[in-house]
XYZ file of C-alpha atoms in Angstrom:
501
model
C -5.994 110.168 -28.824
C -5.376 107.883 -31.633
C -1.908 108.000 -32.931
C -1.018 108.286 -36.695
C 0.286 104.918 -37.921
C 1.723 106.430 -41.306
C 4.652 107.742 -38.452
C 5.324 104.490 -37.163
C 9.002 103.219 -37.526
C 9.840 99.468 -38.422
C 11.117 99.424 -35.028
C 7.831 100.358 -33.329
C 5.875 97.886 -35.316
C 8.060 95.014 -34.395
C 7.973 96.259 -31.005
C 3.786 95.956 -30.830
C 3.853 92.847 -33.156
C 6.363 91.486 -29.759
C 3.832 92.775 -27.258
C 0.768 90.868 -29.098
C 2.610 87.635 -28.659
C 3.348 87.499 -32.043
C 7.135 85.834 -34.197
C 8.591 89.210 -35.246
C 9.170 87.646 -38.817
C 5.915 86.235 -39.499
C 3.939 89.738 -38.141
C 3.525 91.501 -41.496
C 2.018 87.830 -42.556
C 0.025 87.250 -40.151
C -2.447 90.199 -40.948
C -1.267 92.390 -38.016
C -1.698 95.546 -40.119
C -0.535 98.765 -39.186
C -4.035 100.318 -38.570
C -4.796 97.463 -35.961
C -1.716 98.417 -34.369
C -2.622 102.143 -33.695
C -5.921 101.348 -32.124
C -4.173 98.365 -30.037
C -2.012 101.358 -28.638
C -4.766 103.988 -28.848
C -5.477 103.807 -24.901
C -3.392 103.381 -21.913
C -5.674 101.920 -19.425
C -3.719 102.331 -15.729
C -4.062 99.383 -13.667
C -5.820 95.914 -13.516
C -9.167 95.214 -14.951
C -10.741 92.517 -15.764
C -14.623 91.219 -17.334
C -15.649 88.224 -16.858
C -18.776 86.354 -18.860
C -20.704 83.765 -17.925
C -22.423 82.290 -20.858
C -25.882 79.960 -20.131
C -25.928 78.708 -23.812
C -29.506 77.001 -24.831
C -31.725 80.261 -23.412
C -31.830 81.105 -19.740
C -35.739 80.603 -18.479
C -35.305 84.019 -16.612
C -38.680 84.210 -15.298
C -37.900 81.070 -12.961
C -34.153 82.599 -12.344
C -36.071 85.795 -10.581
C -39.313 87.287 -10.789
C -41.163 89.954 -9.220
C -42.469 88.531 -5.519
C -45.489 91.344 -5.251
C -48.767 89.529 -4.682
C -50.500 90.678 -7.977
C -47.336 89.433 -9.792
C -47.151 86.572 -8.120
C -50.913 85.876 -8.842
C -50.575 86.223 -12.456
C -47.318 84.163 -12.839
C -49.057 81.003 -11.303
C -52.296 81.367 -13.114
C -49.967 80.478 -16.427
C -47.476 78.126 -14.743
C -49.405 76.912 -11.659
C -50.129 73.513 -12.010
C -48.466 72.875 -15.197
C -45.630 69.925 -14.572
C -44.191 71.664 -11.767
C -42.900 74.400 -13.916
C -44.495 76.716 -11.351
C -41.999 77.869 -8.364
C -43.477 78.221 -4.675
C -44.295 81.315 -3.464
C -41.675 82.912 -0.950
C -42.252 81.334 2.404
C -44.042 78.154 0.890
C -42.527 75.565 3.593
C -40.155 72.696 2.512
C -42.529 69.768 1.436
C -40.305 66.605 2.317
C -41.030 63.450 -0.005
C -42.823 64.783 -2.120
C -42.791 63.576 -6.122
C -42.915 67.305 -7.260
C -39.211 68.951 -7.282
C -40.564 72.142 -6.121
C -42.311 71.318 -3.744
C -39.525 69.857 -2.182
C -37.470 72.754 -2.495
C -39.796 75.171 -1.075
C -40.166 78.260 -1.762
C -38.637 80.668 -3.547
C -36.304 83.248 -1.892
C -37.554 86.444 -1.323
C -35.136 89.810 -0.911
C -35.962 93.096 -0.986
C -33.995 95.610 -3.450
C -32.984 98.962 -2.725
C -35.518 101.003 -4.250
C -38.396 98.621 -2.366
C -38.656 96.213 -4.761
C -39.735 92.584 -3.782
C -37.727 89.805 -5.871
C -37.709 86.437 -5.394
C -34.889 84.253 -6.837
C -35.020 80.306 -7.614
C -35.208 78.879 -4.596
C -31.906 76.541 -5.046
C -30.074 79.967 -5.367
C -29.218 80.714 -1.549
C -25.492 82.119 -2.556
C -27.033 84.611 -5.214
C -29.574 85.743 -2.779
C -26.644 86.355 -0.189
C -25.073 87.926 -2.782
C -27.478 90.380 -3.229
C -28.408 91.068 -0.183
C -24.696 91.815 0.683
C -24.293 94.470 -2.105
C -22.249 92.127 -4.344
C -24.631 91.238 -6.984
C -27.309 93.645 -8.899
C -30.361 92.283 -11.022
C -30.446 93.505 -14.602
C -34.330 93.725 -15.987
C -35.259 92.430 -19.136
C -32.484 92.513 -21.517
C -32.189 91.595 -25.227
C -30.771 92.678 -28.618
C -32.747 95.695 -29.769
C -32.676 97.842 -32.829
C -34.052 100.648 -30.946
C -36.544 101.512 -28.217
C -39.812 99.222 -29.244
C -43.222 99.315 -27.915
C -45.646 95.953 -28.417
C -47.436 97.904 -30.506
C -45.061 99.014 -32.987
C -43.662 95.223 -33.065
C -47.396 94.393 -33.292
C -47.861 96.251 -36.977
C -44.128 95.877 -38.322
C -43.491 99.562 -37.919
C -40.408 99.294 -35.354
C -37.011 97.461 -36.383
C -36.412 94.401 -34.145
C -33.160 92.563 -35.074
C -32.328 89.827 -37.180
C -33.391 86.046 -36.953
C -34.966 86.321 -33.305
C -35.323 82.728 -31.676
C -32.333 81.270 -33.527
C -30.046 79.599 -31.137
C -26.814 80.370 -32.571
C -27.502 83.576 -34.493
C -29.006 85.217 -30.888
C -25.369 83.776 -29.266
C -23.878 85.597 -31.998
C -26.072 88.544 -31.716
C -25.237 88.829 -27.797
C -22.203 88.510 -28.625
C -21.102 90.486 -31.637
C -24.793 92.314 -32.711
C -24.313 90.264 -35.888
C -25.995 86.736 -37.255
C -24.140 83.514 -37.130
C -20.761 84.093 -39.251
C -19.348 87.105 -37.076
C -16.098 87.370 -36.539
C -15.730 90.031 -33.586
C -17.283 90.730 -30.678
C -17.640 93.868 -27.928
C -15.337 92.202 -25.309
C -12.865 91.790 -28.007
C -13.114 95.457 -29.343
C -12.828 96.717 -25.741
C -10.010 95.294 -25.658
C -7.988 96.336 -28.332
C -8.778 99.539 -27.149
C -7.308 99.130 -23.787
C -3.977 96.702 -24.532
C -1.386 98.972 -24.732
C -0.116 97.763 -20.859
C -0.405 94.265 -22.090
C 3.041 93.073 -22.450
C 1.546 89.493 -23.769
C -1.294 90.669 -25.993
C -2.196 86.854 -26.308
C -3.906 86.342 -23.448
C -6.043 89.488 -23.101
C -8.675 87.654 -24.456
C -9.535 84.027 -22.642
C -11.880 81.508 -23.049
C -12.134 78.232 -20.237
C -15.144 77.071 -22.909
C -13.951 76.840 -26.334
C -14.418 79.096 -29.462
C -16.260 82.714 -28.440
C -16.698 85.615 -30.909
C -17.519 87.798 -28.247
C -13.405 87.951 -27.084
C -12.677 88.305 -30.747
C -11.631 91.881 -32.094
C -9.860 93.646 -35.070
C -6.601 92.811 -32.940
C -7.338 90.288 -30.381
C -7.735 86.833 -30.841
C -9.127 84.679 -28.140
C -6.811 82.378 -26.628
C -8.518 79.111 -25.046
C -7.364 77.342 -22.253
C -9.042 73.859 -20.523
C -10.592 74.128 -16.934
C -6.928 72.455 -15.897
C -4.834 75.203 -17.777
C -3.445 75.491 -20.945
C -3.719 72.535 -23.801
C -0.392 71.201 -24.977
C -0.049 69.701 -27.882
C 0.693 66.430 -27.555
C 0.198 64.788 -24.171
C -0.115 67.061 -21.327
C 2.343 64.521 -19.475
C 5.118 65.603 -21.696
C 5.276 62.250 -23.018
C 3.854 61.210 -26.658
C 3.083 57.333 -26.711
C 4.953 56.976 -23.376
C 7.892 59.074 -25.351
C 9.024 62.741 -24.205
C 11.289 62.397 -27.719
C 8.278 61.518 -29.736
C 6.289 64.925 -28.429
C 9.665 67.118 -29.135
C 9.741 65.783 -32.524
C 5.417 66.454 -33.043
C 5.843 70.161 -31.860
C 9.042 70.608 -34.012
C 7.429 69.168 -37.065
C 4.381 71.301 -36.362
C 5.939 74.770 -36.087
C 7.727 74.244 -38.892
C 7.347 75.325 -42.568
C 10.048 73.515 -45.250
C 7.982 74.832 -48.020
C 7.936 78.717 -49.147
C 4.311 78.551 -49.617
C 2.236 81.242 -47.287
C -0.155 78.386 -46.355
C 2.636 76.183 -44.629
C 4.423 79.568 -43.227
C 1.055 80.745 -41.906
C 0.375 77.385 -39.782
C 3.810 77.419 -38.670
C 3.775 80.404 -37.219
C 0.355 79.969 -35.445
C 2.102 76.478 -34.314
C 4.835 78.328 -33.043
C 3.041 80.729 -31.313
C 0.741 78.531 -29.359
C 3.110 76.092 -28.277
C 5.070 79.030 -27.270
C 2.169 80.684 -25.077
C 1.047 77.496 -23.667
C 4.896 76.937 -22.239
C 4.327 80.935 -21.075
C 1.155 80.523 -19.546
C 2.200 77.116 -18.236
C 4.999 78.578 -16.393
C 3.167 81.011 -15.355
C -0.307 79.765 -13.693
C 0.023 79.384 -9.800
C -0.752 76.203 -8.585
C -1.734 77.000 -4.549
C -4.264 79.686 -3.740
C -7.719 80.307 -2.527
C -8.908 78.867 -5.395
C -8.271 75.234 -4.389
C -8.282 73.075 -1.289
C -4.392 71.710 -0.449
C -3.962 68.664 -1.593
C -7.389 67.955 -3.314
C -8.294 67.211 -7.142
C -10.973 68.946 -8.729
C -13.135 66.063 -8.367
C -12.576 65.726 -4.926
C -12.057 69.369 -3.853
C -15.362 70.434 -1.515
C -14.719 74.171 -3.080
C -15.651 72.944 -6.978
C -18.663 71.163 -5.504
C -22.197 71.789 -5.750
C -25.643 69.769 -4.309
C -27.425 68.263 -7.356
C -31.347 69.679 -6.016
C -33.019 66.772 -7.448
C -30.499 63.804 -5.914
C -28.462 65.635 -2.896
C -25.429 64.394 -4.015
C -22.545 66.579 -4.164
C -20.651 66.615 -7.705
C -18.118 68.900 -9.478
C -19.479 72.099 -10.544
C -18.056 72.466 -14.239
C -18.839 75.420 -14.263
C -17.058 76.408 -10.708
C -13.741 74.352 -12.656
C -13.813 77.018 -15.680
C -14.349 80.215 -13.089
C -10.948 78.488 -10.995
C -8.773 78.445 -14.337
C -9.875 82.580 -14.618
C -9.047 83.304 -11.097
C -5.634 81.284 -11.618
C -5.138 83.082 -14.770
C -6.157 86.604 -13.042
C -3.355 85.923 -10.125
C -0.919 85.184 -12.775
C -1.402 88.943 -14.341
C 1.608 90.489 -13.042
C 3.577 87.237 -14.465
C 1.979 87.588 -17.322
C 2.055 91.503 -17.439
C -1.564 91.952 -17.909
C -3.042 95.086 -17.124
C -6.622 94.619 -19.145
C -8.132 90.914 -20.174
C -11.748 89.457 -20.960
C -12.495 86.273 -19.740
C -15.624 83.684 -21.195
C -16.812 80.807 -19.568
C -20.186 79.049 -20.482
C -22.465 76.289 -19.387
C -25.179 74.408 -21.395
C -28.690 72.328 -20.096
C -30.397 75.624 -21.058
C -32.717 74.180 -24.149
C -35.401 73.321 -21.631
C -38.127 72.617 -23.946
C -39.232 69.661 -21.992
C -38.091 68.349 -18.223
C -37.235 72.199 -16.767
C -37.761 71.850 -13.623
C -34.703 69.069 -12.562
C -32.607 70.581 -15.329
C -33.142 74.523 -14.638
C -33.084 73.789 -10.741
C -29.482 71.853 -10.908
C -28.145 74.862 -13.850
C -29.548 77.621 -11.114
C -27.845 75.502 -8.384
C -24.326 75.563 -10.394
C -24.706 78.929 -11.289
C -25.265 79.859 -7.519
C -22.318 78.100 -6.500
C -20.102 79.245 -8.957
C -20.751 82.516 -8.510
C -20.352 82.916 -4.866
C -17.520 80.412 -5.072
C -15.648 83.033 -7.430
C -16.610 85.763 -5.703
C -15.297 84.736 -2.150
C -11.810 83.754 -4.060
C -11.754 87.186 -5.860
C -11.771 88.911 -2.548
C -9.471 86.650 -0.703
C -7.256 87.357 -3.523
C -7.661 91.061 -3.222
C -8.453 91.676 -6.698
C -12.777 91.544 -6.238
C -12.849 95.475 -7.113
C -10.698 95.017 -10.880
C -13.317 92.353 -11.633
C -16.968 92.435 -12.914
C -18.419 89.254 -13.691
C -22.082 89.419 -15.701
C -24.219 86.421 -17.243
C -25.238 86.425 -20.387
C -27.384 84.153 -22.841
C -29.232 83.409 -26.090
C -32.657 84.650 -25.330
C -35.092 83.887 -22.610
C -38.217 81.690 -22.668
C -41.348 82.145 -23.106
C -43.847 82.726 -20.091
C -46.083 79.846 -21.723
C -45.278 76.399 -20.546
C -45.216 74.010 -23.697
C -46.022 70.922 -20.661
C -42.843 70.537 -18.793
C -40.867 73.079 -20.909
C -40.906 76.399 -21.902
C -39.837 77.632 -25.961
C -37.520 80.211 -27.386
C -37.837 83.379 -26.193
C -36.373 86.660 -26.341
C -35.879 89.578 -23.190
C -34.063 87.650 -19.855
C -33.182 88.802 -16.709
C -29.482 88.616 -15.794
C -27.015 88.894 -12.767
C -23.836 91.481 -12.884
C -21.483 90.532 -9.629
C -18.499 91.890 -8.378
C -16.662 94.526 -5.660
C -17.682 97.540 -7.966
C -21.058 96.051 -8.765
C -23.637 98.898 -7.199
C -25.124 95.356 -5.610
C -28.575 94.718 -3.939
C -30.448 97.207 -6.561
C -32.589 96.249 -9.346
C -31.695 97.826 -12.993
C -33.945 98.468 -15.381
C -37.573 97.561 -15.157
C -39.123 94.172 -14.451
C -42.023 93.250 -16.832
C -46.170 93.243 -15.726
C -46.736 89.689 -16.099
C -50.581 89.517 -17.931
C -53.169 87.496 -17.619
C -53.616 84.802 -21.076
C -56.489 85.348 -23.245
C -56.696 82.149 -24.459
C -55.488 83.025 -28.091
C -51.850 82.400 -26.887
C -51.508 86.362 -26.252
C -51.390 88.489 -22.965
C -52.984 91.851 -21.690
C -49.582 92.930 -20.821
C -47.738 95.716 -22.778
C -44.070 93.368 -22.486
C -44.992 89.786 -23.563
C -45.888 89.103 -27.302
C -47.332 85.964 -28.554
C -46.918 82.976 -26.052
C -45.743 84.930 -23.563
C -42.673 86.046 -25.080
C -40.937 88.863 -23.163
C -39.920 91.847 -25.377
C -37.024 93.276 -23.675
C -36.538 96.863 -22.499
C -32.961 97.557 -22.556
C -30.592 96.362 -25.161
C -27.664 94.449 -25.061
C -26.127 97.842 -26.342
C -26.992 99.864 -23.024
C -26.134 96.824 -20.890
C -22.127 96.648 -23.004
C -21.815 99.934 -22.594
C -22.232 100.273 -18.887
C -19.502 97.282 -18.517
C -17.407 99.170 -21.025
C -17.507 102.613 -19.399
C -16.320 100.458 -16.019
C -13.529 98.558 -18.220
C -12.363 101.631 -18.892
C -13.710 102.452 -22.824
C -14.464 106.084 -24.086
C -18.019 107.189 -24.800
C -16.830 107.673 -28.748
C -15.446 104.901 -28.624
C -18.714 102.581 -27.341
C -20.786 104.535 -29.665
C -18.478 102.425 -32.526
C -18.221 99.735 -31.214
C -22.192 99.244 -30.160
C -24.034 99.658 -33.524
C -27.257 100.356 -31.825
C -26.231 102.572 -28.749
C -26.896 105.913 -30.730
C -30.726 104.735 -30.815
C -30.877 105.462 -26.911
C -30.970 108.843 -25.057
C -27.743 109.805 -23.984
C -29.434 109.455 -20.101
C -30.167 105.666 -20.820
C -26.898 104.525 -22.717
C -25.481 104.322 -18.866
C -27.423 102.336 -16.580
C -25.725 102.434 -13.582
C -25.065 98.916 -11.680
C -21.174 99.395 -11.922
C-alpha cells in the first residue's frame, strides 16, 4: 500500500530524509522530493536480504563457461571450434595432457555434471568449485539470457518483423541495457528500484545500495544512490592513514574545507552537503566494518591470505583473486548489517578480461578460474556466517560471443548463459533452455533456429524474466516488477517467474 505523501508532516519528512543518510537542512535541496519518499516507505520488507551481482564486463564467452555435454552437441560445437587456436574445450573425460603447448589440452577436459531434469552440462574445465557447487544444490544454470523486447523467433528477427532492443553489440549501451533496459546515459537501474521499494527498515538508507567496483547504474534508483566502497573498505578523503602529507592537521583542515559552503550559492551548498555526507558515512561505515571473520585468514594481508587466492591455469602460480577481494568487502559489509541497521541492500562487484576478441583461451581460462574461486570462496563464508539463505548472488554481463571463432577470439554477441548461487538458489537444475548448436553453412549462418549470423546466440529469456525472479525472492510485488521491468508484460504470466530461487 502506497501511502499518500500530500499527508506527510514536516516532521515525517525530516525523519525519512534522517533514515536515507541525508543533513536534515540540506534534504529539500538535495532533490529528496516528497514522492520519492512515499515509495522509499511504500514496503516494509521483514528481515535480512540481500542481492549480490557479479558483473563480467567485456562479454562473457558463455558457450566455453558451459555447454550442453550430449554427444550430438558436443559434435557440432567442435566442428566450429575444433581445431581453431585452441578455442575448442576437451570433451568431458579427455585426460590431462601434461606439457603440452595447447592450454586445453593441458587442462583436460571439461567437467561434466548431470542436472536435475537429466540434463548433461559440462562446465570450463578450470571451474571445479562451480561444478561442486552445482552438484551440491548451491548453484543453478540460467539458459540463454539477453535483453529482449518480447518473445522473438529467428525468423521474425530474420525479416525485421519482431522488436529486438536498442544498439545490440555495443559494449556500454548492452551494460546499460542489463542494467537499467536503457542505452548508455541511464540513470537507474532494477537493483536500485527494488530497493527503494523495500528500504523502509533501513535505518542508513546510504548504504542499501553498494558497489566494491566503481560507478553502477544498476544500484541506482529514484531514491537510492549507490554508495562505493574499495575492496579494503570505505575511501577517505584524504589519506586513509589519517595523515595528509605526513599531517593528521592538514587532513582535518581538507575535510573541513570540503564540507563546507561560505557562499549562498546552491552550487557550493549542494557539494557541501554531498561532502558532508560522505565523509560522514565513510566514518559510519568505517566504524562499523568488522575486521576478524571467516572472511579472512588471522593475521594475513590480502596479498598473502591463501583464502583471496586463486591458481593462474596457464602459469600455476597462486595470485590474489580481485575479484575474491571485492566479494570479502560485501561479506564484511553484510556482517556489519545489524551495525549498520540494514534490513534490505544490493551489492555490485565486477571483473574485466572479457573482450576476448583475440588470445581467449589463457584469458577466459584464468577469468573462469577467478570466477570459480570467488564464488565458492563467498559462498563457504556466507554459510559460516549464517547468513547463505538472505543472500542470492547471480552473474551478469554485456552480451555473449559469438559461436564463430574470429582465430583465437570470438566477437560480440548477444544471449549468455549465467550462474545464480546461494542457500535459496533451487541449485543443481538447469533454467530455461540451452540452445541446438547448428552445423555452419559456410555463408557465416547456421541450421539452428537460436544462432543468427556468425553464430550469434539469440537469447530465450529476457533479462526482464530473469530480474523478476530475483525480485520476487528480494521481496518485490508482482505490480510492482511489472513497473519497474519495461518489458515483463510481453511474457505470459507462467514465464515472468522462472523458478531457480
Amino acid at each position: 500500500m502506497t501511502q499518500r505523501t500530500d499527508l506527510l508532516s514536516r516532521r515525517e519528512v525530516l525523519r525519512r530524509a534522517s533514515a536515507l543518510g541525508l543533513v536534515a537542512p540540506a534534504a529539500t535541496g538535495l532533490g529528496l522530493g516528497l514522492a520519492a519518499m512515499g515509495n522509499a516507505a511504500a514496503a516494509n520488507a521483514t528481515g535480512y536480504k540481500a542481492l549480490v551481482c557479479v558483473f563480467m564486463a567485456g562479454g562473457n564467452d558463455a558457450m566455453n563457461m558451459v555447454l550442453g555435454s550430449d554427444a550430438s552437441t558436443w559434435q557440432r560445437y567442435d566442428s566450429v571450434r575444433g581445431g581453431v587456436a585452441e578455442i575448442a574445450l576437451a570433451a568431458p573425460g579427455t585426460p590431462v595432457k601434461a606439457g603440452s603447448t595447447v592450454l586445453h589440452e593441458r587442462l583436460g577436459g571439461a567437467l561434466g555434471v548431470t542436472a536435475a531434469a537429466g540434463e548433461g552440462l559440462a562446465f570450463h574445465p578450470v571451474m571445479g568449485g562451480v561444478r561442486d557447487l552445482f552438484n551440491t544444490k548451491r548453484l543453478a544454470v540460467m539458459a540463454n539470457v539477453g535483453p529482449l523486447v518480447g518473445p522473438l523467433s529467428k525468423a521474425s528477427y530474420l525479416s525485421g518483423a519482431g522488436a529486438r532492443p536498442a544498439k545490440l553489440f555495443s559494449h556500454n549501451d548492452q551494460q546499460s541495457m542489463w542494467q537499467s533496459f536503457e542505452v548508455e546515459g541511464s540513470t537507474r537501474g532494477w537493483g536500485g528500484r527494488f530497493v527503494d521499494l523495500l528500504m523502509a527498515g533501513n535505518q542508513r538508507a546510504m548504504f542499501s545500495g553498494v558497489s566494491v567496483a566503481g560507478n553502477a547504474v544498476w544500484l541506482n534508483g529514484t531514491t537510492v544512490r549507490g554508495y562505493q566502497m574499495g575492496p579494503a573498505g570505505p575511501v577517505r578523503l584524504g589519506s586513509s592513514t589519517g595523515k595528509l602529507f605526513g599531517s593528521a592537521l592538514v587532513q582535518q583542515k581538507l575535510q573541513a574545507i570540503t564540507r563546507t559552503a561560505p557562499n549562498p550559492q546552491l552550487i557550493e551548498r549542494e557539494h557541501a552537503a554531498v561532502m558532508a555526507r560522505g565523509q560522514d558515512a565513510e566514518a559510519v561505515l568505517a566504524s562499523g566494518l568488522p575486521v576478524n571473520g571467516p572472511w579472512a585468514t588471522a593475521g594475513q594481508t590480502a596479498t598473502t591470505d591463501p583464502l583471496l587466492q586463486y591458481i593462474e591455469p596457464d602459469t600455476g602460480k597462486s595470485v590474489l583473486n580481485p575479484l575474491a577481494h571485492q566479494l570479502q568487502a560485501v561479506a564484511r559489509t553484510i556482517a556489519a548489517r545489524d551495525t549498520l541497521g540494514m534490513g534490505r541492500q544490493v551489492f555490485f562487484v565486477s571483473m574485466g578480461g572479457f573482450d576476448s576478441h583475440d588470445n581467449q583461451p589463457i584469458m577466459h581460462a584464468r577469468n573462469m578460474a577467478r570466477l570459480a574461486h570467488a564464488l565458492a570462496y563467498f559462498d563457504r563464508t556466507l554459510a559460516t556466517m549464517g547468513v547463505d539463505q538472505s543472500v542470492t548472488t547471480f552473474t551478469a554481463s554485456d552480451f555473449g560471443r559469438t559461436f564463430t571463432s574470429n582465430g583465437d577470439g570470438t566477437d560480440h554477441g548477444w544471449g549468455a548463459h549465467h550462474l545464480v548461487m546461494g542457500g535459496a538458489v533451487r541449485g543443481g537444475a538447469l533454467y530455461g533452455r540451452m540452445p541446438t548448436l547448428g552445423a555452419a553453412d559456410g555463408k557465416g549462418g547456421y541450421d539452428s533456429p537460436d544462432l543468427l549470423a556468425s553464430g550469434v546466440l539469440l537469447p530465450s529469456t529476457s533479462v526482464d524474466q530473469y530480474a523478476a525472479t530475483l525480485g520476487r525472492w528480494f521481496g518485490v510485488g508482482d505490480a510492482e516488477l511489472s513497473t519497474i521491468l519495461p518489458g515483463l508484460n510481453n511474457w505470459s504470466a507462467s514465464s515472468r517467474q522462472l523458478g531457480f530461487v
